[in-house]
Amino acid sequence: MIARGFALALLLACAGASARQPAELELQRSGVDVRLRGLSAVDADVAWASGRNGIVLRTVDGGAHWQQHPVPGAQQLDFRDIQAFDANTALALSIGPGESSRIYRTEDGGATWAQVLRNRDERGFFDCMAFEGERGWLLGDPVDGRFQLFMTRNGGRSWMQLGDAPQALPDEAAYAASGTCIARLRGALAIATGNTARVLVRRDGGAWQAFDPQMSRGKPEAGVFSVAVSGAGWFAVGGDYRAETAPGNAAAFDGGTLRIAPAPRGFRSGVACAGAGLPCIAAGPAGVDRWDGKAWAPLSDVGFDAVEIAGGVAWFSGDAGRIGRLRLAE
C-alpha cells in the first residue's frame, strides 16, 4: 500500500465552468519515479496506470492510495498502454521490437497476471489498444507494408490478427506515447499514423479513408500522436516531441467536416473528450489545455503524457511517476 496522495493542489481556472469556479488539479503520490505513459480510468474512484520497469499501479479510492501490482518477470518491459474494465480486470501492453511487445491480463486486481499475446515477428512493434465492451483492437507498426491490427472478442483473453489492416506509407509508424493512437468511434476505427500525420478511419465493413489533419510531419519526432472520440467524430492532437513548448497541433472531424483547430500551447501527446458537446482535454510534457469547441484554455503548466476521462473526472499520468486528478465542472 502506498501512502495517501499528498495535499498538493493547483487552483486552475477552467474555462466555461459554471460561475467560473476554479477547479483543483490534484497531484497525487504514486510511489514510483518512472515515466507512466499508460493510463485507464474506470470511474471517479478506480483508475490504472503503467510505465517503465514493468510498473502497473491501481487506485480504488480516487487516488488517495496507489498500489503497485508488478507483472512477474516483466522488469525490463515498458508498459505504454493499459486497458481497465473494472477494479479487478485489466490488460497491460508492453512495447518494443519483436517479443518485447506483449499483453498481460489480470482478473484479480493485479495479484496475478497471465500473458495473453506475444509478438512473434521480430519486425513487429505494438503501440496501443482501444476497446468497445469486450471487443478490442490492437495497433502495431507496419510489417510488409501494412500496419499490424489485432482483434479480440472476449476482453483480451485471446487475439487474432486481421488481414484487412491499412496499407502504410514508406517509413510510417505510430507513436506509442499515451496508449491513444487508436480509437473506437461507434462502429468505426480511427488510427493516428504518427510521423506521416494522417488519421485513417474505417467504418465496419467499409474501406479505409485517409484524412490530413495538417500536423507537423516529415521528421521522426513529429506528427499526429493521439486520437479520441468526440461527438459524432474524432479529435486528434500532436506536434513535435523534441519541441515540447512550441505550438502543437489539433484537428477535429465532426458532422462530415474536417476542421483544423487552433494550436494548443505546446506539443500534446494525449487527448480525451468528455462526450458529445462537452470539452476535450489535451495533455503533453509542457502542460494541459481544455478545448471547448472554439478555443483552448490553459489548465496547467504541469506536464503529463496521458489523459483519461471517466465519471466526471480527468486523470493524468506522466514523467517521474506523476499522476494528477481533476474533477470537471458540471
Coordinates of N, CA and C in Angstrom, one line a residue, residues 51-55 71-80 93-96 99-104 115 118:
G51 N 3.9 1.8 -16.8 CA 5.0 2.5 -17.3 C 6.2 1.6 -17.4
R52 N 7.4 2.3 -17.3 CA 8.7 1.6 -17.4 C 8.9 0.6 -16.3
N53 N 9.9 -0.3 -16.5 CA 10.3 -1.2 -15.5 C 9.2 -2.2 -15.1
G54 N 8.3 -2.4 -16.0 CA 7.2 -3.3 -15.7 C 6.2 -2.8 -14.7
I55 N 6.1 -1.5 -14.4 CA 5.3 -0.9 -13.4 C 3.8 -0.9 -13.8
V71 N 4.0 -7.0 -12.9 CA 3.9 -8.2 -13.6 C 5.2 -9.1 -13.4
P72 N 5.1 -10.3 -12.9 CA 6.3 -11.1 -12.6 C 7.1 -11.3 -13.9
G73 N 8.4 -11.1 -13.8 CA 9.4 -11.3 -14.9 C 9.3 -10.2 -15.9
A74 N 8.6 -9.1 -15.7 CA 8.5 -8.0 -16.7 C 9.3 -6.8 -16.3
Q75 N 10.3 -6.9 -15.5 CA 11.0 -5.7 -15.0 C 11.7 -5.0 -16.2
Q76 N 12.0 -5.6 -17.3 CA 12.6 -5.0 -18.4 C 11.7 -4.4 -19.4
L77 N 10.4 -4.5 -19.2 CA 9.4 -4.1 -20.2 C 8.8 -2.7 -19.8
D78 N 8.4 -2.1 -20.9 CA 7.8 -0.7 -20.8 C 6.3 -0.8 -21.2
F79 N 5.4 -0.7 -20.2 CA 4.0 -0.8 -20.4 C 3.5 0.5 -20.8
R80 N 3.3 0.8 -22.1 CA 2.9 2.0 -22.6 C 1.4 2.2 -22.7
L93 N -0.1 -3.5 -21.9 CA 0.6 -3.7 -23.2 C 2.0 -3.2 -23.1
S94 N 2.9 -4.0 -23.4 CA 4.3 -3.5 -23.4 C 4.8 -3.3 -24.8
I95 N 5.7 -2.4 -25.0 CA 6.2 -2.1 -26.4 C 7.6 -2.6 -26.6
G96 N 8.0 -2.5 -27.8 CA 9.4 -2.9 -28.1 C 9.5 -3.8 -29.3
E99 N 9.6 -9.8 -29.5 CA 8.9 -10.4 -28.4 C 8.8 -9.5 -27.2
S100 N 9.4 -8.3 -27.2 CA 9.2 -7.3 -26.1 C 7.8 -6.8 -26.1
S101 N 7.1 -6.9 -27.3 CA 5.7 -6.4 -27.4 C 4.8 -7.6 -26.9
R102 N 4.1 -7.3 -25.8 CA 3.3 -8.3 -25.2 C 2.0 -7.7 -24.6
I103 N 1.1 -8.6 -24.3 CA -0.1 -8.2 -23.5 C -0.3 -9.2 -22.4
Y104 N -0.5 -8.6 -21.2 CA -0.8 -9.4 -20.0 C -2.2 -9.0 -19.5
Q115 N 0.0 -14.0 -19.5 CA 0.4 -13.5 -20.8 C -0.6 -14.0 -21.8
R118 N 1.9 -12.4 -27.4 CA 3.3 -12.1 -27.6 C 3.6 -11.9 -29.0

